[in-house]
PDB file of C-alpha atoms and ligand atoms in Angstrom:
ATOM      1  CA  MET I   1      12.889  50.234 -15.234  1.00  0.00           C
ATOM      2  CA  THR I   2      10.227  50.315 -12.367  1.00  0.00           C
ATOM      3  CA  SER I   3       9.380  46.664 -11.938  1.00  0.00           C
ATOM      4  CA  PRO I   4      11.384  44.826  -9.242  1.00  0.00           C
ATOM      5  CA  HIS I   5      13.935  42.131 -10.007  1.00  0.00           C
ATOM      6  CA  LEU I   6      12.649  38.680 -10.671  1.00  0.00           C
ATOM      7  CA  THR I   7      12.146  36.385  -7.623  1.00  0.00           C
ATOM      8  CA  GLU I   8      14.361  33.255  -7.417  1.00  0.00           C
ATOM      9  CA  ARG I   9      11.425  31.110  -8.386  1.00  0.00           C
ATOM     10  CA  ALA I  10      10.835  33.353 -11.507  1.00  0.00           C
ATOM     11  CA  LEU I  11      14.561  33.218 -12.373  1.00  0.00           C
ATOM     12  CA  GLN I  12      14.400  29.448 -12.189  1.00  0.00           C
ATOM     13  CA  GLU I  13      11.425  29.255 -14.461  1.00  0.00           C
ATOM     14  CA  ALA I  14      13.000  31.666 -16.813  1.00  0.00           C
ATOM     15  CA  ALA I  15      16.161  29.422 -16.879  1.00  0.00           C
ATOM     16  CA  GLU I  16      13.955  26.527 -18.042  1.00  0.00           C
ATOM     17  CA  SER I  17      11.872  28.694 -20.485  1.00  0.00           C
ATOM     18  CA  THR I  18      11.110  32.365 -20.745  1.00  0.00           C
ATOM     19  CA  SER I  19       7.720  31.469 -22.132  1.00  0.00           C
ATOM     20  CA  LEU I  20       6.758  30.418 -18.483  1.00  0.00           C
ATOM     21  CA  LEU I  21       7.026  34.122 -17.300  1.00  0.00           C
ATOM     22  CA  PRO I  22       4.172  36.541 -17.107  1.00  0.00           C
ATOM     23  CA  ASP I  23       4.530  39.465 -19.666  1.00  0.00           C
ATOM     24  CA  SER I  24       5.599  41.961 -17.035  1.00  0.00           C
ATOM     25  CA  GLN I  25       8.515  39.700 -15.762  1.00  0.00           C
ATOM     26  CA  ALA I  26       9.494  38.763 -19.285  1.00  0.00           C
ATOM     27  CA  ALA I  27       9.753  42.517 -20.194  1.00  0.00           C
ATOM     28  CA  HIS I  28      11.774  43.208 -17.064  1.00  0.00           C
ATOM     29  CA  LEU I  29      14.125  40.223 -17.917  1.00  0.00           C
ATOM     30  CA  ARG I  30      14.686  41.657 -21.356  1.00  0.00           C
ATOM     31  CA  GLY I  31      15.886  45.027 -19.926  1.00  0.00           C
ATOM     32  CA  CYS I  32      17.657  43.808 -16.833  1.00  0.00           C
ATOM     33  CA  ARG I  33      21.408  42.649 -17.074  1.00  0.00           C
ATOM     34  CA  LEU I  34      21.365  41.498 -13.506  1.00  0.00           C
ATOM     35  CA  CYS I  35      18.396  39.201 -13.849  1.00  0.00           C
ATOM     36  CA  GLN I  36      19.715  37.966 -17.266  1.00  0.00           C
ATOM     37  CA  GLY I  37      23.039  37.056 -15.498  1.00  0.00           C
ATOM     38  CA  ARG I  38      21.116  35.143 -12.826  1.00  0.00           C
ATOM     39  CA  VAL I  39      19.078  33.283 -15.306  1.00  0.00           C
ATOM     40  CA  ALA I  40      22.248  32.370 -17.092  1.00  0.00           C
ATOM     41  CA  THR I  41      23.809  31.112 -13.810  1.00  0.00           C
ATOM     42  CA  TYR I  42      20.693  29.034 -13.290  1.00  0.00           C
ATOM     43  CA  GLN I  43      20.963  27.666 -16.865  1.00  0.00           C
ATOM     44  CA  HIS I  44      24.536  26.603 -16.229  1.00  0.00           C
ATOM     45  CA  LEU I  45      23.461  24.986 -12.955  1.00  0.00           C
ATOM     46  CA  PHE I  46      20.610  23.099 -14.520  1.00  0.00           C
ATOM     47  CA  THR I  47      22.875  21.899 -17.372  1.00  0.00           C
ATOM     48  CA  ALA I  48      25.646  20.790 -14.922  1.00  0.00           C
ATOM     49  CA  ALA I  49      23.001  18.958 -12.712  1.00  0.00           C
ATOM     50  CA  ALA I  50      21.694  17.210 -15.873  1.00  0.00           C
ATOM     51  CA  HIS I  51      25.068  15.845 -16.768  1.00  0.00           C
ATOM     52  CA  LEU I  52      25.856  14.555 -13.350  1.00  0.00           C
ATOM     53  CA  PRO I  53      26.393  10.712 -13.153  1.00  0.00           C
ATOM     54  CA  PRO I  54      23.556   8.759 -11.390  1.00  0.00           C
ATOM     55  CA  PRO I  55      24.155   8.561  -7.596  1.00  0.00           C
ATOM     56  CA  VAL I  56      26.053   5.658  -6.300  1.00  0.00           C
ATOM     57  CA  PHE I  57      25.017   4.622  -2.830  1.00  0.00           C
ATOM     58  CA  ALA I  58      27.469   3.189  -0.264  1.00  0.00           C
ATOM     59  CA  PHE I  59      24.803   0.813   0.688  1.00  0.00           C
ATOM     60  CA  ASP I  60      22.595  -1.700  -1.120  1.00  0.00           C
ATOM     61  CA  LEU I  61      19.451   0.404  -1.847  1.00  0.00           C
ATOM     62  CA  THR I  62      17.393  -2.519  -3.077  1.00  0.00           C
ATOM     63  CA  ALA I  63      18.122  -4.644  -0.101  1.00  0.00           C
ATOM     64  CA  SER I  64      17.203  -1.908   2.235  1.00  0.00           C
ATOM     65  CA  VAL I  65      13.995  -1.185   0.494  1.00  0.00           C
ATOM     66  CA  LEU I  66      13.074  -4.906   0.344  1.00  0.00           C
ATOM     67  CA  ALA I  67      13.850  -5.228   4.006  1.00  0.00           C
ATOM     68  CA  GLN I  68      11.240  -2.660   4.785  1.00  0.00           C
ATOM     69  CA  LEU I  69       8.492  -4.197   2.674  1.00  0.00           C
ATOM     70  CA  PRO I  70       5.899  -6.287   4.788  1.00  0.00           C
ATOM     71  CA  ARG I  71       6.699  -9.882   4.918  1.00  0.00           C
ATOM     72  CA  PRO I  72       4.329 -12.042   2.799  1.00  0.00           C
ATOM     73  CA  GLN I  73       1.764 -13.775   4.908  1.00  0.00           C
ATOM     74  CA  PRO I  74       1.485 -17.508   4.861  1.00  0.00           C
ATOM     75  CA  ALA I  75      -0.567 -18.829   2.087  1.00  0.00           C
ATOM     76  CA  PHE I  76      -2.992 -20.425   4.448  1.00  0.00           C
ATOM     77  CA  PRO I  77      -3.908 -19.343   7.954  1.00  0.00           C
ATOM     78  CA  TRP I  78      -2.309 -22.194   9.809  1.00  0.00           C
ATOM     79  CA  VAL I  79      -3.009 -20.556  13.097  1.00  0.00           C
ATOM     80  CA  LEU I  80      -6.740 -20.299  12.424  1.00  0.00           C
ATOM     81  CA  SER I  81      -6.708 -23.952  11.329  1.00  0.00           C
ATOM     82  CA  GLY I  82      -5.103 -24.898  14.555  1.00  0.00           C
ATOM     83  CA  VAL I  83      -7.661 -22.936  16.651  1.00  0.00           C
ATOM     84  CA  ALA I  84     -10.393 -24.543  14.581  1.00  0.00           C
ATOM     85  CA  ALA I  85      -8.998 -28.033  15.271  1.00  0.00           C
ATOM     86  CA  LEU I  86      -8.855 -27.206  18.900  1.00  0.00           C
ATOM     87  CA  VAL I  87     -12.384 -26.013  19.090  1.00  0.00           C
ATOM     88  CA  LEU I  88     -13.592 -29.171  17.139  1.00  0.00           C
ATOM     89  CA  ALA I  89     -11.677 -31.281  19.624  1.00  0.00           C
ATOM     90  CA  VAL I  90     -13.327 -29.614  22.443  1.00  0.00           C
ATOM     91  CA  VAL I  91     -16.784 -30.073  20.881  1.00  0.00           C
ATOM     92  CA  VAL I  92     -16.076 -33.716  20.210  1.00  0.00           C
ATOM     93  CA  ALA I  93     -14.915 -34.268  23.778  1.00  0.00           C
ATOM     94  CA  PHE I  94     -17.988 -32.419  25.043  1.00  0.00           C
ATOM     95  CA  LEU I  95     -20.265 -34.675  22.917  1.00  0.00           C
ATOM     96  CA  ALA I  96     -18.385 -37.762  23.987  1.00  0.00           C
ATOM     97  CA  VAL I  97     -18.838 -36.903  27.669  1.00  0.00           C
ATOM     98  CA  PHE I  98     -22.216 -35.292  27.755  1.00  0.00           C
ATOM     99  CA  GLY I  99     -23.704 -36.744  24.359  1.00  0.00           C
ATOM    100  CA  GLY I 100     -25.726 -39.329  26.283  1.00  0.00           C
ATOM    101  CA  GLN I 101     -27.448 -36.546  28.298  1.00  0.00           C
ATOM    102  CA  LEU I 102     -28.139 -34.328  25.320  1.00  0.00           C
ATOM    103  CA  VAL I 103     -29.831 -37.038  23.232  1.00  0.00           C
ATOM    104  CA  PRO I 104     -32.920 -37.096  25.643  1.00  0.00           C
ATOM    105  CA  ILE I 105     -32.898 -33.279  25.732  1.00  0.00           C
ATOM    106  CA  LEU I 106     -33.030 -33.075  21.966  1.00  0.00           C
ATOM    107  CA  GLN I 107     -35.602 -35.810  21.629  1.00  0.00           C
ATOM    108  CA  SER I 108     -37.674 -34.134  24.280  1.00  0.00           C
ATOM    109  CA  LEU I 109     -38.021 -31.101  22.025  1.00  0.00           C
ATOM    110  CA  GLY I 110     -39.903 -33.386  19.798  1.00  0.00           C
ATOM    111  CA  THR I 111     -40.918 -30.576  17.392  1.00  0.00           C
ATOM    112  CA  GLY I 112     -37.895 -30.792  15.123  1.00  0.00           C
ATOM    113  CA  LEU I 113     -36.376 -27.820  16.867  1.00  0.00           C
ATOM    114  CA  GLY I 114     -33.188 -29.887  17.639  1.00  0.00           C
ATOM    115  CA  ALA I 115     -32.949 -31.033  13.906  1.00  0.00           C
ATOM    116  CA  GLY I 116     -33.538 -27.393  12.881  1.00  0.00           C
ATOM    117  CA  LEU I 117     -30.839 -26.278  15.208  1.00  0.00           C
ATOM    118  CA  LEU I 118     -28.458 -28.788  13.853  1.00  0.00           C
ATOM    119  CA  ALA I 119     -29.273 -27.854  10.284  1.00  0.00           C
ATOM    120  CA  VAL I 120     -28.630 -24.151  10.870  1.00  0.00           C
ATOM    121  CA  THR I 121     -25.473 -24.893  12.674  1.00  0.00           C
ATOM    122  CA  GLY I 122     -24.394 -27.050   9.747  1.00  0.00           C
ATOM    123  CA  LEU I 123     -25.306 -24.380   7.218  1.00  0.00           C
ATOM    124  CA  VAL I 124     -23.416 -21.657   9.202  1.00  0.00           C
ATOM    125  CA  VAL I 125     -20.294 -23.816   9.508  1.00  0.00           C
ATOM    126  CA  ALA I 126     -20.515 -24.776   5.856  1.00  0.00           C
ATOM    127  CA  GLY I 127     -20.840 -20.986   4.980  1.00  0.00           C
ATOM    128  CA  GLN I 128     -17.900 -20.065   7.041  1.00  0.00           C
ATOM    129  CA  CYS I 129     -15.800 -22.846   5.397  1.00  0.00           C
ATOM    130  CA  LEU I 130     -16.833 -21.545   1.946  1.00  0.00           C
ATOM    131  CA  GLU I 131     -16.013 -18.019   2.804  1.00  0.00           C
ATOM    132  CA  LEU I 132     -12.660 -19.064   4.068  1.00  0.00           C
ATOM    133  CA  LEU I 133     -11.953 -21.014   0.952  1.00  0.00           C
ATOM    134  CA  THR I 134     -13.102 -18.166  -1.318  1.00  0.00           C
ATOM    135  CA  ARG I 135     -10.961 -15.711   0.591  1.00  0.00           C
ATOM    136  CA  HIS I 136      -7.959 -18.006   0.427  1.00  0.00           C
ATOM    137  CA  ARG I 137      -8.349 -18.333  -3.246  1.00  0.00           C
ATOM    138  CA  GLN I 138      -8.611 -14.595  -3.793  1.00  0.00           C
ATOM    139  CA  GLN I 139      -5.476 -14.060  -1.793  1.00  0.00           C
ATOM    140  CA  MET I 140      -3.632 -16.717  -3.754  1.00  0.00           C
ATOM    141  CA  ARG I 141      -4.644 -14.890  -6.999  1.00  0.00           C
ATOM    142  CA  LEU I 142      -3.176 -11.657  -5.739  1.00  0.00           C
ATOM    143  CA  LEU I 143       0.141 -13.258  -5.014  1.00  0.00           C
ATOM    144  CA  THR I 144       1.885 -13.042  -8.423  1.00  0.00           C
ATOM    145  CA  PHE I 145       5.544 -13.163  -7.950  1.00  0.00           C
ATOM    146  CA  SER I 146       7.632 -12.390 -10.943  1.00  0.00           C
TER     147      SER I 146
HETATM  148 ZN1   ZN E   1      16.235  42.551 -12.702  1.00  0.00          ZN
END
């Protein structure tokens, strides 16, 4: 017998199935009582481990896992809505105070630039509202609680 004894890994593989071994190691195992004994020990160990009862934890595993999951976000970004309302209030207050002075400025443009500016602003705001609504609906679809 010239080949060395099987490594621990090879012994464990042989304990599961000798067909996992390369031919040289399988030939050594057939002729070596020491390695056969080690393989038998691993087989006993694997059998005993397979028949162990499932582990019982001294703590509530489900509760500890759930505690580490990220908290669900609010369904609607109320903070964003508050900020939007605040910005809208500031704009309305600005227009109430300085609106009288803005009208002649916009009228002096006279080329429709003011109307175009208002139209573009309206489109941007409408687009942002649509995007926000679309995103909100997508997030609501992702929330499927069982
Ligand atoms: Zn051996």
